Amino acid sequence: MEQDSSAIPLASGVVTRQIKVGGIPVTYHDAGRTEAGHPPIVLVHGSSGSTQGHFGFLFPMLAVRHRVISIDLANPVKPDEALEIEHIEEQVLAVMDDAAPGQKVTLLGFSLGAVVAASAAARYPDRIANLVLLAGWVKTDLKQTLFNRVWHALRKTNSPQLDDYTIYAAFGSPFLSSKTFADLAGGAAMPLDDFVDKQMELNSRVDISDLVPQIRATTLVIACTHDTMVPVHHCRALFGMIEDARYVEVVSGHAVVFERPAEVLRLVDNFARDPLAYPAGSIIPEIKP
């Protein structure tokens, strides 16, 4: 992992740094302070995301009481190469080495980021003390495959309906029932580029079944009750396969970081401050909206 770090202030209390991983510039943002006995929190966004895109609320609010490090993933592969979990994992580990050398962390991943976080926790148990898996999954199933097939077909033809399809799948029905097209215009659908295409292709063939049972980190699994992209049975599988896991459902679609960011903040803040508040195997009561 080649690293060349330079600090660039982003805003008051937030520092943005850039390192090179395999020759590719990777940016991360660092804010807040580590409290005694509490590891820093590292955030890994999902497909098409970024710190601003997926953690625009969670990152600064967590930083009020925690040190938070959030990664903006970069495309590490050539146009004719496939993206693998290990490529993203390498960037996550490089940022951890640069920002918190020698420290264990609380690693939070959202969507594809949760898949990467689970893989990293299994493969590098000495690096990750606590783990938050938000809307993650173990193995892509037929429902997810069908979603991805239609997404790629619409993407290939540059269909204007791709935004509609993505919004339909990402948000829960109760959330959408309270919105109009005007409410969602200009920001609800994912940005599109070659890296997003590769992330979506990777989503279609995820299988970390052999790794998940090896996870020893104290884990919180957060599922979304109205999730179409990653239905709740996937999160329940994670919960059942991880020895030291507790589980909670949030009343939301897959885009929980937009629909219910305050609820995610409450759950992550409480877990980061006291990971053992609920014993392994606990199902944490959900809060109704």
PDB file of C-alpha atoms in Angstrom:
ATOM      1  CA  MET A   1       0.000   0.000   0.000  1.00  0.00           C
ATOM      2  CA  GLU A   2       1.739   3.157  -1.164  1.00  0.00           C
ATOM      3  CA  GLN A   3       0.835   6.090   1.074  1.00  0.00           C
ATOM      4  CA  ASP A   4       1.578   9.778   0.591  1.00  0.00           C
ATOM      5  CA  SER A   5      -0.488  11.773   3.075  1.00  0.00           C
ATOM      6  CA  SER A   6      -1.070  15.508   2.955  1.00  0.00           C
ATOM      7  CA  ALA A   7      -3.497  17.383   5.205  1.00  0.00           C
ATOM      8  CA  ILE A   8      -5.962  19.843   3.640  1.00  0.00           C
ATOM      9  CA  PRO A   9      -8.449  21.602   5.942  1.00  0.00           C
ATOM     10  CA  LEU A  10     -12.013  21.084   4.711  1.00  0.00           C
ATOM     11  CA  ALA A  11     -13.965  23.001   7.357  1.00  0.00           C
ATOM     12  CA  SER A  12     -13.754  23.898  11.003  1.00  0.00           C
ATOM     13  CA  GLY A  13     -12.987  20.745  12.946  1.00  0.00           C
ATOM     14  CA  VAL A  14     -12.723  18.555   9.815  1.00  0.00           C
ATOM     15  CA  VAL A  15      -9.514  17.649   8.029  1.00  0.00           C
ATOM     16  CA  THR A  16      -9.400  16.048   4.593  1.00  0.00           C
ATOM     17  CA  ARG A  17      -6.397  13.939   3.687  1.00  0.00           C
ATOM     18  CA  GLN A  18      -5.402  12.091   0.554  1.00  0.00           C
ATOM     19  CA  ILE A  19      -3.233   8.993   0.366  1.00  0.00           C
ATOM     20  CA  LYS A  20      -2.196   6.779  -2.503  1.00  0.00           C
ATOM     21  CA  VAL A  21      -3.200   3.127  -2.472  1.00  0.00           C
ATOM     22  CA  GLY A  22      -1.653   1.166  -5.316  1.00  0.00           C
ATOM     23  CA  GLY A  23      -0.956   4.478  -7.051  1.00  0.00           C
ATOM     24  CA  ILE A  24      -4.617   5.588  -6.812  1.00  0.00           C
ATOM     25  CA  PRO A  25      -5.450   8.730  -4.776  1.00  0.00           C
ATOM     26  CA  VAL A  26      -7.931   7.937  -1.998  1.00  0.00           C
ATOM     27  CA  THR A  27      -9.497  10.733   0.051  1.00  0.00           C
ATOM     28  CA  TYR A  28     -10.707  10.533   3.632  1.00  0.00           C
ATOM     29  CA  HIS A  29     -12.154  12.982   6.153  1.00  0.00           C
ATOM     30  CA  ASP A  30     -11.240  13.071   9.851  1.00  0.00           C
ATOM     31  CA  ALA A  31     -13.189  14.872  12.585  1.00  0.00           C
ATOM     32  CA  GLY A  32     -13.834  14.754  16.320  1.00  0.00           C
ATOM     33  CA  ARG A  33     -11.711  13.323  19.101  1.00  0.00           C
ATOM     34  CA  THR A  34     -11.322   9.806  20.447  1.00  0.00           C
ATOM     35  CA  GLU A  35     -12.692   9.431  23.954  1.00  0.00           C
ATOM     36  CA  ALA A  36     -10.754   7.245  26.367  1.00  0.00           C
ATOM     37  CA  GLY A  37     -11.628   3.618  25.798  1.00  0.00           C
ATOM     38  CA  HIS A  38     -13.640   4.302  22.644  1.00  0.00           C
ATOM     39  CA  PRO A  39     -12.021   3.385  19.303  1.00  0.00           C
ATOM     40  CA  PRO A  40     -12.347   5.792  16.379  1.00  0.00           C
ATOM     41  CA  ILE A  41     -15.245   5.102  14.030  1.00  0.00           C
ATOM     42  CA  VAL A  42     -14.391   4.410  10.378  1.00  0.00           C
ATOM     43  CA  LEU A  43     -17.207   4.831   7.811  1.00  0.00           C
ATOM     44  CA  VAL A  44     -17.370   2.956   4.481  1.00  0.00           C
ATOM     45  CA  HIS A  45     -20.054   4.124   2.073  1.00  0.00           C
ATOM     46  CA  GLY A  46     -22.063   2.030  -0.367  1.00  0.00           C
ATOM     47  CA  SER A  47     -22.358   1.885  -4.155  1.00  0.00           C
ATOM     48  CA  SER A  48     -22.180   5.293  -5.858  1.00  0.00           C
ATOM     49  CA  GLY A  49     -21.683   6.940  -2.477  1.00  0.00           C
ATOM     50  CA  SER A  50     -19.210   9.221  -0.753  1.00  0.00           C
ATOM     51  CA  THR A  51     -18.887  10.826   2.655  1.00  0.00           C
ATOM     52  CA  GLN A  52     -21.117  13.683   1.557  1.00  0.00           C
ATOM     53  CA  GLY A  53     -23.473  11.460  -0.414  1.00  0.00           C
ATOM     54  CA  HIS A  54     -24.176   8.723   2.146  1.00  0.00           C
ATOM     55  CA  PHE A  55     -22.912  10.142   5.438  1.00  0.00           C
ATOM     56  CA  GLY A  56     -23.636  13.845   5.058  1.00  0.00           C
ATOM     57  CA  PHE A  57     -25.685  13.733   8.272  1.00  0.00           C
ATOM     58  CA  LEU A  58     -24.094  10.849  10.130  1.00  0.00           C
ATOM     59  CA  PHE A  59     -20.449  11.925   9.800  1.00  0.00           C
ATOM     60  CA  PRO A  60     -20.645  15.398  11.406  1.00  0.00           C
ATOM     61  CA  MET A  61     -23.177  14.355  14.047  1.00  0.00           C
ATOM     62  CA  LEU A  62     -21.142  11.341  15.183  1.00  0.00           C
ATOM     63  CA  ALA A  63     -18.090  13.601  15.334  1.00  0.00           C
ATOM     64  CA  VAL A  64     -19.716  15.584  18.151  1.00  0.00           C
ATOM     65  CA  ARG A  65     -18.896  12.736  20.570  1.00  0.00           C
ATOM     66  CA  HIS A  66     -16.479  10.478  18.646  1.00  0.00           C
ATOM     67  CA  ARG A  67     -13.498  10.618  16.372  1.00  0.00           C
ATOM     68  CA  VAL A  68     -14.862   9.713  12.935  1.00  0.00           C
ATOM     69  CA  ILE A  69     -12.893   8.847   9.803  1.00  0.00           C
ATOM     70  CA  SER A  70     -14.869   8.589   6.567  1.00  0.00           C
ATOM     71  CA  ILE A  71     -13.479   7.275   3.281  1.00  0.00           C
ATOM     72  CA  ASP A  72     -14.295   8.428  -0.243  1.00  0.00           C
ATOM     73  CA  LEU A  73     -13.532   5.284  -2.225  1.00  0.00           C
ATOM     74  CA  ALA A  74     -11.745   5.565  -5.587  1.00  0.00           C
ATOM     75  CA  ASN A  75     -11.811   3.346  -8.660  1.00  0.00           C
ATOM     76  CA  PRO A  76      -8.763   1.056  -8.339  1.00  0.00           C
ATOM     77  CA  VAL A  77      -9.168  -0.995 -11.533  1.00  0.00           C
ATOM     78  CA  LYS A  78      -8.763  -0.480 -15.258  1.00  0.00           C
ATOM     79  CA  PRO A  79     -11.816  -0.350 -17.569  1.00  0.00           C
ATOM     80  CA  ASP A  80     -11.373  -3.980 -18.625  1.00  0.00           C
ATOM     81  CA  GLU A  81     -10.864  -5.270 -15.057  1.00  0.00           C
ATOM     82  CA  ALA A  82     -13.457  -6.420 -12.540  1.00  0.00           C
ATOM     83  CA  LEU A  83     -13.782  -4.773  -9.155  1.00  0.00           C
ATOM     84  CA  GLU A  84     -13.352  -7.134  -6.192  1.00  0.00           C
ATOM     85  CA  ILE A  85     -14.092  -6.750  -2.490  1.00  0.00           C
ATOM     86  CA  GLU A  86     -10.357  -6.935  -1.805  1.00  0.00           C
ATOM     87  CA  HIS A  87      -9.755  -3.797  -3.894  1.00  0.00           C
ATOM     88  CA  ILE A  88     -12.071  -1.746  -1.661  1.00  0.00           C
ATOM     89  CA  GLU A  89     -10.839  -3.473   1.477  1.00  0.00           C
ATOM     90  CA  GLU A  90      -7.278  -2.443   0.633  1.00  0.00           C
ATOM     91  CA  GLN A  91      -8.309   1.219   0.563  1.00  0.00           C
ATOM     92  CA  VAL A  92     -10.111   0.889   3.905  1.00  0.00           C
ATOM     93  CA  LEU A  93      -7.079  -0.691   5.567  1.00  0.00           C
ATOM     94  CA  ALA A  94      -4.727   1.903   4.075  1.00  0.00           C
ATOM     95  CA  VAL A  95      -6.833   4.728   5.488  1.00  0.00           C
ATOM     96  CA  MET A  96      -6.895   3.017   8.882  1.00  0.00           C
ATOM     97  CA  ASP A  97      -3.095   2.707   8.761  1.00  0.00           C
ATOM     98  CA  ASP A  98      -2.711   6.368   7.856  1.00  0.00           C
ATOM     99  CA  ALA A  99      -5.310   7.850  10.204  1.00  0.00           C
ATOM    100  CA  ALA A 100      -5.134   5.506  13.196  1.00  0.00           C
ATOM    101  CA  PRO A 101      -1.905   3.488  13.012  1.00  0.00           C
ATOM    102  CA  GLY A 102      -1.772   0.642  15.487  1.00  0.00           C
ATOM    103  CA  GLN A 103      -5.297   1.305  16.763  1.00  0.00           C
ATOM    104  CA  LYS A 104      -8.333  -0.938  16.649  1.00  0.00           C
ATOM    105  CA  VAL A 105     -11.430   0.767  15.243  1.00  0.00           C
ATOM    106  CA  THR A 106     -15.186   0.579  15.146  1.00  0.00           C
ATOM    107  CA  LEU A 107     -15.832  -0.135  11.462  1.00  0.00           C
ATOM    108  CA  LEU A 108     -19.198   0.833   9.973  1.00  0.00           C
ATOM    109  CA  GLY A 109     -20.208  -0.158   6.468  1.00  0.00           C
ATOM    110  CA  PHE A 110     -23.390   0.733   4.596  1.00  0.00           C
ATOM    111  CA  SER A 111     -24.755  -1.515   1.806  1.00  0.00           C
ATOM    112  CA  LEU A 112     -21.755  -2.661  -0.286  1.00  0.00           C
ATOM    113  CA  GLY A 113     -19.639  -0.964   2.378  1.00  0.00           C
ATOM    114  CA  ALA A 114     -21.138  -3.393   4.914  1.00  0.00           C
ATOM    115  CA  VAL A 115     -20.022  -6.318   2.760  1.00  0.00           C
ATOM    116  CA  VAL A 116     -16.507  -4.880   2.668  1.00  0.00           C
ATOM    117  CA  ALA A 117     -16.548  -4.180   6.418  1.00  0.00           C
ATOM    118  CA  ALA A 118     -17.660  -7.742   7.188  1.00  0.00           C
ATOM    119  CA  SER A 119     -14.915  -9.150   4.971  1.00  0.00           C
ATOM    120  CA  ALA A 120     -12.285  -6.943   6.598  1.00  0.00           C
ATOM    121  CA  ALA A 121     -13.446  -7.862  10.113  1.00  0.00           C
ATOM    122  CA  ALA A 122     -13.154 -11.561   9.295  1.00  0.00           C
ATOM    123  CA  ARG A 123      -9.762 -11.294   7.615  1.00  0.00           C
ATOM    124  CA  TYR A 124      -8.152  -8.752   9.963  1.00  0.00           C
ATOM    125  CA  PRO A 125      -9.590  -9.401  13.448  1.00  0.00           C
ATOM    126  CA  ASP A 126      -6.678  -7.654  15.138  1.00  0.00           C
ATOM    127  CA  ARG A 127      -7.632  -4.360  13.439  1.00  0.00           C
ATOM    128  CA  ILE A 128     -11.354  -4.151  14.180  1.00  0.00           C
ATOM    129  CA  ALA A 129     -12.773  -4.085  17.703  1.00  0.00           C
ATOM    130  CA  ASN A 130     -16.398  -3.331  16.858  1.00  0.00           C
ATOM    131  CA  LEU A 131     -18.430  -3.689  13.687  1.00  0.00           C
ATOM    132  CA  VAL A 132     -21.641  -2.035  12.441  1.00  0.00           C
ATOM    133  CA  LEU A 133     -23.252  -3.634   9.403  1.00  0.00           C
ATOM    134  CA  LEU A 134     -25.938  -1.330   7.999  1.00  0.00           C
ATOM    135  CA  ALA A 135     -28.151  -2.898   5.302  1.00  0.00           C
ATOM    136  CA  GLY A 136     -25.514  -5.487   4.382  1.00  0.00           C
ATOM    137  CA  TRP A 137     -25.692  -9.033   3.046  1.00  0.00           C
ATOM    138  CA  VAL A 138     -23.769 -12.293   2.859  1.00  0.00           C
ATOM    139  CA  LYS A 139     -24.566 -13.633  -0.602  1.00  0.00           C
ATOM    140  CA  THR A 140     -26.398 -12.098  -3.530  1.00  0.00           C
ATOM    141  CA  ASP A 141     -29.681 -13.901  -4.149  1.00  0.00           C
ATOM    142  CA  LEU A 142     -32.073 -14.095  -7.108  1.00  0.00           C
ATOM    143  CA  LYS A 143     -34.076 -11.027  -6.104  1.00  0.00           C
ATOM    144  CA  GLN A 144     -30.936  -8.908  -5.989  1.00  0.00           C
ATOM    145  CA  THR A 145     -29.712 -10.447  -9.238  1.00  0.00           C
ATOM    146  CA  LEU A 146     -32.962  -9.483 -10.976  1.00  0.00           C
ATOM    147  CA  PHE A 147     -32.665  -5.924  -9.675  1.00  0.00           C
ATOM    148  CA  ASN A 148     -29.091  -5.691 -10.963  1.00  0.00           C
ATOM    149  CA  ARG A 149     -29.962  -7.162 -14.364  1.00  0.00           C
ATOM    150  CA  VAL A 150     -32.649  -4.551 -14.943  1.00  0.00           C
ATOM    151  CA  TRP A 151     -30.388  -1.780 -13.609  1.00  0.00           C
ATOM    152  CA  HIS A 152     -27.592  -2.708 -16.029  1.00  0.00           C
ATOM    153  CA  ALA A 153     -30.027  -2.997 -18.952  1.00  0.00           C
ATOM    154  CA  LEU A 154     -31.345   0.509 -18.287  1.00  0.00           C
ATOM    155  CA  ARG A 155     -27.823   1.811 -17.777  1.00  0.00           C
ATOM    156  CA  LYS A 156     -26.591   0.299 -21.052  1.00  0.00           C
ATOM    157  CA  THR A 157     -29.261   2.144 -23.025  1.00  0.00           C
ATOM    158  CA  ASN A 158     -28.872   5.398 -21.052  1.00  0.00           C
ATOM    159  CA  SER A 159     -32.545   5.135 -20.204  1.00  0.00           C
ATOM    160  CA  PRO A 160     -34.033   8.169 -18.422  1.00  0.00           C
ATOM    161  CA  GLN A 161     -36.060   5.661 -16.404  1.00  0.00           C
ATOM    162  CA  LEU A 162     -32.921   4.508 -14.574  1.00  0.00           C
ATOM    163  CA  ASP A 163     -33.363   7.268 -11.990  1.00  0.00           C
ATOM    164  CA  ASP A 164     -36.985   6.264 -11.422  1.00  0.00           C
ATOM    165  CA  TYR A 165     -36.035   2.621 -11.053  1.00  0.00           C
ATOM    166  CA  THR A 166     -33.254   3.394  -8.588  1.00  0.00           C
ATOM    167  CA  ILE A 167     -35.460   5.654  -6.468  1.00  0.00           C
ATOM    168  CA  TYR A 168     -38.255   3.061  -6.511  1.00  0.00           C
ATOM    169  CA  ALA A 169     -35.896   0.379  -5.209  1.00  0.00           C
ATOM    170  CA  ALA A 170     -33.877   2.501  -2.786  1.00  0.00           C
ATOM    171  CA  PHE A 171     -36.645   4.126  -0.767  1.00  0.00           C
ATOM    172  CA  GLY A 172     -39.359   2.522   1.316  1.00  0.00           C
ATOM    173  CA  SER A 173     -43.009   2.749   0.312  1.00  0.00           C
ATOM    174  CA  PRO A 174     -44.072   4.731   3.406  1.00  0.00           C
ATOM    175  CA  PHE A 175     -41.334   7.297   2.717  1.00  0.00           C
ATOM    176  CA  LEU A 176     -42.203   7.643  -0.974  1.00  0.00           C
ATOM    177  CA  SER A 177     -45.922   7.914  -0.214  1.00  0.00           C
ATOM    178  CA  SER A 178     -45.238  11.240   1.483  1.00  0.00           C
ATOM    179  CA  LYS A 179     -43.158  12.649  -1.394  1.00  0.00           C
ATOM    180  CA  THR A 180     -43.735  14.079  -4.852  1.00  0.00           C
ATOM    181  CA  PHE A 181     -41.569  13.944  -7.991  1.00  0.00           C
ATOM    182  CA  ALA A 182     -40.552  17.525  -7.259  1.00  0.00           C
ATOM    183  CA  ASP A 183     -39.348  16.520  -3.772  1.00  0.00           C
ATOM    184  CA  LEU A 184     -36.992  13.935  -5.255  1.00  0.00           C
ATOM    185  CA  ALA A 185     -35.770  15.865  -8.286  1.00  0.00           C
ATOM    186  CA  GLY A 186     -32.087  16.658  -8.603  1.00  0.00           C
ATOM    187  CA  GLY A 187     -30.431  14.508  -6.013  1.00  0.00           C
ATOM    188  CA  ALA A 188     -32.247  11.301  -5.115  1.00  0.00           C
ATOM    189  CA  ALA A 189     -30.744   9.032  -7.779  1.00  0.00           C
ATOM    190  CA  MET A 190     -27.154   7.815  -7.826  1.00  0.00           C
ATOM    191  CA  PRO A 191     -24.394   9.534  -9.813  1.00  0.00           C
ATOM    192  CA  LEU A 192     -23.196   7.425 -12.732  1.00  0.00           C
ATOM    193  CA  ASP A 193     -19.665   6.642 -13.892  1.00  0.00           C
ATOM    194  CA  ASP A 194     -17.451   3.647 -14.603  1.00  0.00           C
ATOM    195  CA  PHE A 195     -16.721   3.102 -10.898  1.00  0.00           C
ATOM    196  CA  VAL A 196     -20.434   2.947 -10.095  1.00  0.00           C
ATOM    197  CA  ASP A 197     -20.929   0.437 -12.927  1.00  0.00           C
ATOM    198  CA  LYS A 198     -18.198  -1.744 -11.444  1.00  0.00           C
ATOM    199  CA  GLN A 199     -19.661  -1.489  -7.947  1.00  0.00           C
ATOM    200  CA  MET A 200     -23.075  -2.534  -9.242  1.00  0.00           C
ATOM    201  CA  GLU A 201     -21.507  -5.473 -11.089  1.00  0.00           C
ATOM    202  CA  LEU A 202     -19.746  -6.514  -7.892  1.00  0.00           C
ATOM    203  CA  ASN A 203     -23.065  -6.320  -6.036  1.00  0.00           C
ATOM    204  CA  SER A 204     -24.450  -8.944  -8.394  1.00  0.00           C
ATOM    205  CA  ARG A 205     -21.927 -11.624  -7.333  1.00  0.00           C
ATOM    206  CA  VAL A 206     -21.195 -11.031  -3.640  1.00  0.00           C
ATOM    207  CA  ASP A 207     -20.518 -14.185  -1.640  1.00  0.00           C
ATOM    208  CA  ILE A 208     -18.729 -13.887   1.702  1.00  0.00           C
ATOM    209  CA  SER A 209     -20.386 -16.966   3.195  1.00  0.00           C
ATOM    210  CA  ASP A 210     -17.039 -18.472   4.178  1.00  0.00           C
ATOM    211  CA  LEU A 211     -15.839 -15.286   5.896  1.00  0.00           C
ATOM    212  CA  VAL A 212     -18.812 -14.114   7.954  1.00  0.00           C
ATOM    213  CA  PRO A 213     -18.706 -16.962  10.527  1.00  0.00           C
ATOM    214  CA  GLN A 214     -15.080 -16.012  11.225  1.00  0.00           C
ATOM    215  CA  ILE A 215     -16.018 -12.527  12.480  1.00  0.00           C
ATOM    216  CA  ARG A 216     -15.100 -12.074  16.149  1.00  0.00           C
ATOM    217  CA  ALA A 217     -15.700  -8.335  16.485  1.00  0.00           C
ATOM    218  CA  THR A 218     -18.504  -7.110  18.726  1.00  0.00           C
ATOM    219  CA  THR A 219     -21.140  -6.502  16.058  1.00  0.00           C
ATOM    220  CA  LEU A 220     -24.343  -4.511  15.540  1.00  0.00           C
ATOM    221  CA  VAL A 221     -26.458  -5.533  12.526  1.00  0.00           C
ATOM    222  CA  ILE A 222     -28.970  -2.914  11.383  1.00  0.00           C
ATOM    223  CA  ALA A 223     -31.699  -3.980   8.959  1.00  0.00           C
ATOM    224  CA  CYS A 224     -34.310  -1.881   7.147  1.00  0.00           C
ATOM    225  CA  THR A 225     -37.875  -3.196   7.285  1.00  0.00           C
ATOM    226  CA  HIS A 226     -38.925  -1.839   3.864  1.00  0.00           C
ATOM    227  CA  ASP A 227     -35.632  -2.608   2.091  1.00  0.00           C
ATOM    228  CA  THR A 228     -36.096  -3.803  -1.493  1.00  0.00           C
ATOM    229  CA  MET A 229     -32.431  -3.814  -2.464  1.00  0.00           C
ATOM    230  CA  VAL A 230     -31.287  -5.800   0.605  1.00  0.00           C
ATOM    231  CA  PRO A 231     -34.391  -7.411   2.153  1.00  0.00           C
ATOM    232  CA  VAL A 232     -34.290  -8.020   5.892  1.00  0.00           C
ATOM    233  CA  HIS A 233     -33.590 -11.752   5.607  1.00  0.00           C
ATOM    234  CA  HIS A 234     -30.058 -10.871   4.480  1.00  0.00           C
ATOM    235  CA  CYS A 235     -29.379  -8.905   7.662  1.00  0.00           C
ATOM    236  CA  ARG A 236     -30.947 -11.664   9.739  1.00  0.00           C
ATOM    237  CA  ALA A 237     -28.513 -14.075   8.112  1.00  0.00           C
ATOM    238  CA  LEU A 238     -25.603 -11.851   9.135  1.00  0.00           C
ATOM    239  CA  PHE A 239     -26.969 -11.748  12.674  1.00  0.00           C
ATOM    240  CA  GLY A 240     -27.272 -15.513  12.802  1.00  0.00           C
ATOM    241  CA  MET A 241     -23.803 -16.169  11.375  1.00  0.00           C
ATOM    242  CA  ILE A 242     -21.820 -13.797  13.623  1.00  0.00           C
ATOM    243  CA  GLU A 243     -21.127 -15.108  17.108  1.00  0.00           C
ATOM    244  CA  ASP A 244     -20.997 -11.775  18.945  1.00  0.00           C
ATOM    245  CA  ALA A 245     -23.836  -9.943  17.188  1.00  0.00           C
ATOM    246  CA  ARG A 246     -26.929  -8.012  18.190  1.00  0.00           C
ATOM    247  CA  TYR A 247     -29.702  -7.015  15.773  1.00  0.00           C
ATOM    248  CA  VAL A 248     -32.138  -4.151  15.226  1.00  0.00           C
ATOM    249  CA  GLU A 249     -34.561  -3.122  12.484  1.00  0.00           C
ATOM    250  CA  VAL A 250     -35.229   0.454  11.424  1.00  0.00           C
ATOM    251  CA  VAL A 251     -38.517   1.330   9.718  1.00  0.00           C
ATOM    252  CA  SER A 252     -37.021   2.429   6.404  1.00  0.00           C
ATOM    253  CA  GLY A 253     -36.145   1.472   2.864  1.00  0.00           C
ATOM    254  CA  HIS A 254     -32.576   0.723   1.817  1.00  0.00           C
ATOM    255  CA  ALA A 255     -31.723   4.434   1.748  1.00  0.00           C
ATOM    256  CA  VAL A 256     -31.909   4.595   5.534  1.00  0.00           C
ATOM    257  CA  VAL A 257     -29.127   7.194   5.681  1.00  0.00           C
ATOM    258  CA  PHE A 258     -31.615   9.577   4.006  1.00  0.00           C
ATOM    259  CA  GLU A 259     -34.909   8.301   5.413  1.00  0.00           C
ATOM    260  CA  ARG A 260     -33.992   7.794   9.073  1.00  0.00           C
ATOM    261  CA  PRO A 261     -30.544   9.338   9.658  1.00  0.00           C
ATOM    262  CA  ALA A 262     -31.330  10.400  13.229  1.00  0.00           C
ATOM    263  CA  GLU A 263     -32.326   6.848  14.163  1.00  0.00           C
ATOM    264  CA  VAL A 264     -29.120   5.460  12.632  1.00  0.00           C
ATOM    265  CA  LEU A 265     -27.165   8.100  14.555  1.00  0.00           C
ATOM    266  CA  ARG A 266     -28.802   7.081  17.836  1.00  0.00           C
ATOM    267  CA  LEU A 267     -28.088   3.393  17.291  1.00  0.00           C
ATOM    268  CA  VAL A 268     -24.478   3.885  16.196  1.00  0.00           C
ATOM    269  CA  ASP A 269     -23.702   6.425  18.916  1.00  0.00           C
ATOM    270  CA  ASN A 270     -25.104   4.171  21.642  1.00  0.00           C
ATOM    271  CA  PHE A 271     -23.270   1.124  20.301  1.00  0.00           C
ATOM    272  CA  ALA A 272     -19.967   2.953  19.886  1.00  0.00           C
ATOM    273  CA  ARG A 273     -20.162   4.275  23.451  1.00  0.00           C
ATOM    274  CA  ASP A 274     -21.135   0.913  24.963  1.00  0.00           C
ATOM    275  CA  PRO A 275     -20.861  -2.031  22.537  1.00  0.00           C
ATOM    276  CA  LEU A 276     -21.748  -4.520  25.275  1.00  0.00           C
ATOM    277  CA  ALA A 277     -24.906  -2.752  26.476  1.00  0.00           C
ATOM    278  CA  TYR A 278     -26.851  -5.560  24.810  1.00  0.00           C
ATOM    279  CA  PRO A 279     -25.410  -9.084  25.063  1.00  0.00           C
ATOM    280  CA  ALA A 280     -24.633 -11.183  22.005  1.00  0.00           C
ATOM    281  CA  GLY A 281     -27.806 -12.591  20.476  1.00  0.00           C
ATOM    282  CA  SER A 282     -29.978  -9.644  21.523  1.00  0.00           C
ATOM    283  CA  ILE A 283     -32.715  -8.235  19.318  1.00  0.00           C
ATOM    284  CA  ILE A 284     -32.873  -4.527  20.153  1.00  0.00           C
ATOM    285  CA  PRO A 285     -36.418  -3.089  20.183  1.00  0.00           C
ATOM    286  CA  GLU A 286     -37.052  -0.815  17.225  1.00  0.00           C
ATOM    287  CA  ILE A 287     -38.439   2.696  17.559  1.00  0.00           C
ATOM    288  CA  LYS A 288     -41.611   3.279  15.569  1.00  0.00           C
ATOM    289  CA  PRO A 289     -41.731   6.483  13.508  1.00  0.00           C
TER     290      PRO A 289
END
